Coordinates of C-alpha atoms and ligand atoms in Angstrom, one line a residue:
X200 CA -47.4 5.6 26.4
X201 CA -49.2 4.4 23.4
X202 CA -49.0 8.5 22.6
X203 CA -45.1 8.4 22.7
X204 CA -45.0 5.1 20.3
X205 CA -47.2 7.3 17.3
X206 CA -44.9 10.1 18.3
X207 CA -41.5 8.1 18.1
X208 CA -42.6 6.4 14.6
X209 CA -43.6 9.4 13.2
X210 CA -39.9 10.6 14.2
X211 CA -38.3 7.6 13.7
X212 CA -40.2 5.5 11.1
X213 CA -39.8 2.6 13.0
X214 CA -40.6 0.6 15.9
X215 CA -39.5 -2.5 17.7
X216 CA -42.0 -5.4 17.1
X217 CA -43.5 -5.1 20.9
X218 CA -44.4 -1.5 20.1
X219 CA -45.6 -1.8 16.7
X220 CA -48.3 -4.5 18.0
X221 CA -49.3 -2.1 21.1
X222 CA -49.8 0.3 18.5
X223 CA -52.0 -2.6 16.6
X224 CA -54.0 -3.8 19.7
X225 CA -54.8 -0.6 20.9
X226 CA -58.3 0.1 21.1
X227 CA -58.8 3.5 22.2
X228 CA -60.4 5.4 19.6
X229 CA -58.4 8.7 20.4
X230 CA -55.7 6.6 19.4
X231 CA -56.9 6.4 16.1
X232 CA -57.2 10.0 15.4
X233 CA -53.9 10.6 16.6
X234 CA -52.0 8.4 14.7
X235 CA -53.9 9.6 11.2
X236 CA -52.9 13.3 11.9
X237 CA -49.4 12.1 12.0
X238 CA -49.7 9.9 9.1
X239 CA -51.2 13.3 7.3
X240 CA -48.5 15.7 8.3
X241 CA -45.9 13.2 6.7
X242 CA -48.3 12.8 3.8
X243 CA -48.2 16.7 3.1
X244 CA -44.6 17.1 3.8
X245 CA -44.0 15.2 0.2
X246 CA -47.4 15.0 -1.5
X247 CA -49.2 18.4 -0.1
X248 CA -53.0 17.6 -0.2
X249 CA -53.4 16.3 -3.6
X250 CA -54.9 12.7 -4.1
X251 CA -53.5 10.9 -7.4
X252 CA -55.8 9.4 -9.6
X253 CA -55.7 5.8 -11.0
X254 CA -57.8 4.3 -13.9
X255 CA -58.6 0.9 -13.1
X256 CA -59.3 -1.5 -15.9
X257 CA -60.8 -4.7 -15.0
X258 CA -59.8 -6.5 -18.1
X259 CA -60.2 -10.1 -17.8
X260 CA -62.0 -12.4 -15.0
X261 CA -60.6 -15.2 -15.8
X262 CA -57.7 -16.9 -13.9
X263 CA -55.7 -20.0 -13.6
X264 CA -55.4 -19.5 -9.8
X265 CA -57.6 -20.9 -7.2
X266 CA -56.8 -18.3 -4.2
X267 CA -58.8 -19.7 -1.6
X268 CA -60.5 -16.2 -1.2
X269 CA -61.2 -14.7 -4.2
X270 CA -64.1 -14.8 -6.1
X271 CA -62.9 -15.0 -9.4
X272 CA -60.5 -18.1 -8.7
X273 CA -60.6 -20.9 -11.1
X274 CA -62.9 -23.2 -8.9
X275 CA -65.5 -21.2 -9.2
X276 CA -67.9 -22.2 -11.4
X277 CA -70.3 -19.9 -11.0
X278 CA -68.6 -16.8 -11.7
X279 CA -69.7 -15.8 -15.2
X280 CA -66.3 -15.4 -17.2
X281 CA -65.2 -12.2 -19.8
X282 CA -62.3 -11.0 -21.2
X283 CA -62.2 -7.5 -23.2
X284 CA -60.4 -7.2 -26.1
X285 CA -57.4 -4.6 -27.3
X286 CA -59.7 -2.7 -28.8
X287 CA -61.8 -2.4 -25.8
X288 CA -59.1 -2.0 -23.9
X289 CA -58.3 1.1 -25.9
X290 CA -61.9 2.7 -25.9
X291 CA -61.5 2.4 -21.9
X292 CA -58.3 4.4 -22.2
X293 CA -59.4 6.8 -24.4
X294 CA -62.9 7.6 -22.2
X295 CA -60.5 7.8 -19.1
X296 CA -57.9 10.2 -21.0
X297 CA -61.0 12.6 -21.8
X298 CA -61.9 12.1 -18.2
X299 CA -58.0 13.6 -17.1
X300 CA -57.2 10.4 -15.9
X301 CA -53.1 10.0 -16.5
X302 CA -52.5 6.8 -15.2
X303 CA -54.2 3.3 -16.2
X304 CA -54.0 0.3 -14.2
X305 CA -55.1 -2.8 -16.4
X306 CA -55.6 -5.6 -13.6
X307 CA -57.1 -9.0 -14.5
X308 CA -56.9 -13.0 -13.4
X309 CA -53.8 -15.0 -14.5
X310 CA -55.6 -15.5 -17.8
X311 CA -53.2 -17.9 -20.2
X312 CA -54.4 -15.9 -23.3
X313 CA -53.0 -12.5 -22.1
X314 CA -49.5 -13.8 -23.4
X315 CA -46.5 -11.6 -23.3
X316 CA -47.0 -11.0 -27.3
X317 CA -50.4 -9.8 -26.7
X318 CA -49.8 -8.0 -23.5
X319 CA -46.4 -5.9 -25.2
X320 CA -48.9 -5.2 -27.7
X321 CA -52.0 -3.8 -25.2
X322 CA -49.1 -1.8 -23.4
X323 CA -47.5 -0.3 -26.4
X324 CA -51.0 0.0 -27.9
X325 CA -51.8 2.7 -24.8
X326 CA -48.1 4.3 -24.5
X327 CA -49.1 5.4 -28.4
X328 CA -52.4 6.5 -27.7
X329 CA -51.5 8.6 -24.3
X330 CA -47.7 8.9 -24.5
X331 CA -48.8 11.2 -21.5
X332 CA -49.3 8.8 -19.1
X333 CA -48.5 5.9 -16.9
X334 CA -49.2 2.3 -17.3
X335 CA -49.5 0.0 -14.4
X336 CA -50.4 -3.3 -14.7
X337 CA -51.7 -6.0 -12.2
X338 CA -51.6 -9.6 -13.5
X339 CA -49.8 -11.9 -11.6
X340 CA -47.1 -13.8 -11.1
X341 CA -45.0 -14.1 -14.2
X342 CA -41.2 -15.1 -15.0
X343 CA -38.5 -12.0 -14.7
X344 CA -38.1 -12.3 -18.7
X345 CA -41.5 -11.8 -19.0
X346 CA -41.7 -8.4 -16.9
X347 CA -38.9 -7.8 -18.7
X348 CA -40.8 -7.5 -22.0
X349 CA -43.6 -5.6 -20.5
X350 CA -41.2 -3.1 -18.9
X351 CA -39.3 -2.8 -22.2
X352 CA -42.7 -1.9 -24.1
X353 CA -43.3 0.9 -21.9
X354 CA -45.0 -0.3 -18.6
X355 CA -44.0 1.7 -15.7
X356 CA -45.8 0.2 -12.6
X357 CA -46.5 -3.2 -11.2
X358 CA -48.8 -4.3 -8.7
X359 CA -48.3 -7.3 -6.9
X360 CA -49.8 -7.5 -3.4
X361 CA -47.5 -10.3 -1.1
X362 CA -50.8 -11.1 0.5
X363 CA -49.1 -12.3 3.7
X364 CA -45.2 -12.2 4.8
X365 CA -45.5 -15.7 7.0
X366 CA -45.1 -18.3 4.8
X367 CA -47.0 -20.9 7.1
X368 CA -50.3 -18.1 6.5
X369 CA -49.7 -17.5 2.9
X370 CA -50.4 -21.9 2.6
X371 CA -53.6 -21.2 4.9
X372 CA -54.5 -19.0 2.1
X373 CA -53.5 -20.3 -1.1
X374 CA -54.0 -24.3 -2.6
X375 CA -50.5 -26.2 -2.9
X376 CA -49.4 -25.2 -6.3
X377 CA -48.7 -21.8 -5.4
X378 CA -45.7 -21.1 -4.0
X379 CA -45.0 -17.9 -1.3
X380 CA -41.6 -18.1 -2.5
X381 CA -41.8 -17.4 -5.8
X382 CA -44.8 -14.5 -4.9
X383 CA -41.5 -12.9 -3.4
X384 CA -39.3 -13.9 -5.6
X385 CA -41.7 -12.0 -8.5
X386 CA -41.5 -8.6 -6.2
X387 CA -37.9 -8.8 -6.0
X388 CA -37.3 -9.1 -9.8
X389 CA -39.9 -6.7 -10.7
X390 CA -37.9 -4.2 -8.6
X391 CA -34.6 -5.0 -9.7
X392 CA -36.3 -4.4 -13.4
X393 CA -36.8 -1.3 -12.4
X394 CA -41.0 -0.9 -11.8
X395 CA -42.5 1.4 -9.4
X396 CA -43.3 -1.9 -7.5
X397 CA -46.9 -2.0 -5.5
X398 CA -47.1 -5.4 -2.6
X399 CA -49.8 -5.4 -0.1
X400 CA -51.6 -7.6 2.0
X401 CA -55.6 -7.8 2.6
X402 CA -56.4 -6.8 6.6
X403 CA -58.3 -9.9 8.7
X404 CA -57.6 -12.4 6.0
X405 CA -58.3 -15.9 7.5
X406 CA -56.2 -16.9 10.3
X407 CA -54.2 -13.3 10.2
X408 CA -52.7 -12.4 13.6
X409 CA -51.8 -9.1 14.7
X410 CA -48.4 -10.7 14.7
X411 CA -48.1 -11.6 10.9
X412 CA -49.6 -7.9 10.5
X413 CA -46.0 -6.7 12.2
X414 CA -44.1 -9.4 9.8
X415 CA -45.8 -7.6 6.9
X416 CA -44.2 -4.3 8.2
X417 CA -40.8 -5.7 8.3
X418 CA -41.5 -6.9 4.9
X419 CA -42.6 -3.7 3.7
X420 CA -39.5 -1.9 5.5
X421 CA -37.3 -4.5 3.4
X422 CA -38.9 -4.3 -0.1
X423 CA -39.6 -0.8 0.3
X424 CA -42.0 -1.1 -2.7
X425 CA -43.0 2.5 -3.8
X426 CA -47.0 1.6 -3.6
X427 CA -48.7 -0.2 -1.3
X428 CA -52.4 -1.9 -1.5
X429 CA -53.8 -2.6 1.5
X430 CA -57.8 -3.7 2.3
X431 CA -60.0 -5.2 4.3
X432 CA -60.6 -8.8 3.4
X433 CA -64.3 -9.3 2.2
X434 CA -65.4 -12.9 2.3
X435 CA -67.1 -14.3 -1.3
X436 CA -70.3 -16.1 -1.3
X437 CA -68.8 -19.1 -3.6
X438 CA -65.7 -19.3 -1.5
X439 CA -64.5 -21.5 1.5
X440 CA -64.2 -18.5 3.7
X441 CA -67.8 -17.6 2.8
X442 CA -68.4 -17.5 6.5
X443 CA -65.4 -16.3 7.8
X444 CA -65.7 -12.3 9.2
X445 CA -64.5 -9.6 7.0
X446 CA -61.6 -7.6 8.3
X447 CA -61.7 -4.5 10.4
X448 CA -62.3 -1.0 8.6
X449 CA -60.8 0.5 12.2
X450 CA -57.3 -2.1 11.7
X451 CA -56.9 -1.1 7.9
X452 CA -57.0 2.8 8.8
X453 CA -54.4 2.5 11.7
X454 CA -52.4 0.2 9.2
X455 CA -52.5 3.0 7.0
X456 CA -51.1 5.4 9.1
X457 CA -48.3 3.4 10.2
X458 CA -47.4 2.4 6.7
X459 CA -47.5 6.1 6.2
X460 CA -45.1 6.5 8.9
X461 CA -42.8 3.8 8.1
X462 CA -42.4 4.9 4.4
X463 CA -43.0 8.6 4.3
X464 CA -42.9 8.8 0.3
X465 CA -45.0 5.9 -0.7
X466 CA -48.2 5.9 -2.9
X467 CA -50.9 4.6 -0.6
X468 CA -54.4 4.2 -2.3
X469 CA -58.0 4.1 -0.2
X470 CA -59.0 1.0 -1.9
X471 CA -62.9 -0.2 -3.0
X472 CA -62.6 -2.7 -0.7
X473 CA -62.4 -0.2 2.4
X474 CA -65.3 1.7 0.4
X475 CA -67.6 -1.3 0.9
X476 CA -67.0 -2.4 4.1
X477 CA -68.1 1.8 5.2
X478 CA -69.8 4.1 3.1
X479 CA -67.2 6.6 4.1
X480 CA -64.0 4.2 3.9
X481 CA -62.3 5.7 1.4
X482 CA -62.1 9.5 2.5
X483 CA -61.1 8.1 6.4
X484 CA -59.0 6.3 4.4
X485 CA -57.7 9.6 2.9
X486 CA -57.8 11.2 6.1
X487 CA -55.3 8.2 7.6
X488 CA -52.8 8.6 5.2
X489 CA -53.5 7.4 1.9
X490 CA -52.8 9.8 -1.1
X491 CA -54.3 7.6 -4.1
X492 CA -58.0 6.7 -5.6
X493 CA -58.7 4.5 -8.4
X494 CA -62.0 4.6 -9.9
X495 CA -63.2 2.2 -11.8
X496 CA -62.8 2.7 -16.1
X497 CA -63.8 -0.8 -16.8
X498 CA -67.1 -1.0 -19.5
X499 CA -70.2 -0.5 -17.1
X500 CA -71.3 -4.3 -18.8
X501 CA -68.6 -6.5 -17.3
X502 CA -68.3 -4.7 -13.8
X503 CA -70.6 -6.8 -11.9
X504 CA -68.3 -9.8 -13.6
X505 CA -65.3 -8.7 -11.4
X506 CA -66.3 -10.0 -8.1
X507 CA -63.7 -10.7 -6.0
X508 CA -65.8 -10.4 -2.7
X509 CA -69.7 -9.8 -2.0
X510 CA -71.3 -6.2 -2.1
X511 CA -68.5 -4.5 -4.3
X512 CA -69.4 -1.0 -4.8
X513 CA -69.4 1.0 -8.0
X514 CA -70.2 -1.9 -10.1
X515 CA -73.3 -0.1 -11.6
X516 CA -71.7 3.7 -12.6
X517 CA -70.4 4.8 -15.4
X518 CA -66.9 5.6 -15.4
X519 CA -68.1 9.6 -15.6
X520 CA -69.8 9.0 -12.7
X521 CA -67.5 7.3 -11.0
X522 CA -64.9 10.7 -11.7
X523 CA -67.2 12.9 -10.4
X524 CA -68.3 11.3 -7.3
X525 CA -64.7 10.4 -6.0
X526 CA -64.0 13.9 -6.7
X527 CA -66.7 15.2 -4.7
X528 CA -65.9 12.6 -1.8
X529 CA -61.9 13.9 -2.2
X530 CA -62.7 17.3 -2.0
X531 CA -65.1 16.7 1.0
X532 CA -61.9 15.6 3.4
X533 CA -59.9 19.3 2.8
X534 CA -57.6 16.8 0.3
X535 CA -57.8 17.5 -4.0
X536 CA -58.0 15.2 -7.2
X537 CA -55.0 16.0 -9.0
X538 CA -54.8 15.2 -12.9
X539 CA -51.2 14.2 -13.2
X540 CA -49.2 10.7 -13.7
X541 CA -48.8 10.6 -9.6
X542 CA -45.7 9.2 -10.0
X543 CA -43.6 8.4 -6.8
X544 CA -41.6 11.2 -5.6
X545 CA -38.2 9.2 -6.6
X546 CA -39.3 8.7 -10.2
X547 CA -41.1 12.0 -10.8
X548 CA -39.5 13.8 -13.5
Ligands
LIG274 N1 -54.4 -11.4 -10.5 C1 -53.3 -10.3 -10.0 C2 -52.7 -11.1 -8.8 O1 -52.9 -11.6 -8.0 O2 -51.8 -10.0 -8.0 C3 -54.7 -9.5 -9.6 C4 -55.7 -9.6 -9.5 S1 -56.4 -9.7 -8.0 C5 -57.8 -10.1 -7.9 C6 -55.8 -8.2 -6.7 C7 -55.9 -8.6 -5.4 O3 -57.3 -8.5 -4.8 C8 -55.4 -9.5 -4.7 O4 -53.8 -9.1 -4.7 C9 -55.8 -9.6 -3.0 O5 -55.6 -9.1 -2.6 C10 -57.4 -9.2 -3.4 N2 -58.7 -9.8 -3.1 C11 -59.1 -10.8 -3.7 N3 -59.7 -10.9 -2.8 C12 -60.3 -10.9 -2.2 C13 -61.2 -10.7 -1.0 N4 -62.3 -11.7 -1.0 N5 -61.2 -9.8 0.0 C14 -60.5 -8.3 -0.2 N6 -59.6 -8.6 -1.3 C15 -59.7 -9.3 -1.9
LIG275 FE1 -56.8 -15.1 -9.4 FE2 -58.1 -13.7 -7.8 S1 -57.6 -16.0 -8.1 S2 -57.5 -13.3 -9.4

């Protein structure tokens, strides 16, 4: 019966809510392999054996928000704060370019220092230095005019996880100053402007139910983002969720496969959080349907400070070492890292 549901999902890209629930709740170990195989067939139809690289530059850990799960939220007085200069960001991109990266992801807390003017200057600078590269931003919630300026400056993509599609659940994960409606509106604005948009959620965040995850799937079907970032929740010792259990690797893999089947052309990363909970997590992610990896390009001196959760991997390596390691890992799965921009099929030039 459950195998028939996976067949139906692969054929039609959709299921009823209760069928999605059965797929997520199924504990049969063989089923994970079965649905992963379906997901791989779909990803190979659109993207072959290619795995795209994104060079992640964590350029500030200063944040005005206080998300309850996050190690760099403003309320964490123990976090040692940093921000990179524009010049340092450009240096990271030059190093990355030499190593074969053709996408740079600028990620950071919501740091008021990085006004529209400063971000526009950074985006323009990156595009001038490396016109053949894509620039992805992951800098949180801003107003539509601000997103428009960043797009006009040349930014190609924007990652903003919705975190959960259930308003009541959202409110248990965030302080009352943050609004579920605003976050969702931001994603709609980004889509309207023309960015390649990434939504996503943590798997196993405190209070999350499989019913919530079905709501997330419905939300993704409606928004149709070009990218979906998912990874297990991992507790951080200086947050109120310090003693909560981490999310499950199995469930994350299951969802990677399901997301590949509902959004066949999606760009889907095997995340660092997955690699943190399981030494083979990213390889398993690729085998479950993921087609993107995001090695760290941040200067090694600041990596240990961008600590969203405990025991984060790859905080000590140089960029060159990260990419070597990642290429080897990917090759071990039978897929191959490619040095192209890796746009969503609908945006590929
Ligand atoms: N400030 C930007 C934003 O809000 O989108 C980007 C940075 S934020 C740290 C990036 C993502 O990290 C969040 O969307 C969240 O899903 C994830 N994250 C934060 N804390 C985490 C934790 N404890 N475990 C796993 N992922 C976490
Ligand atoms: Fe702002 Fe996590 S609370 S980046």
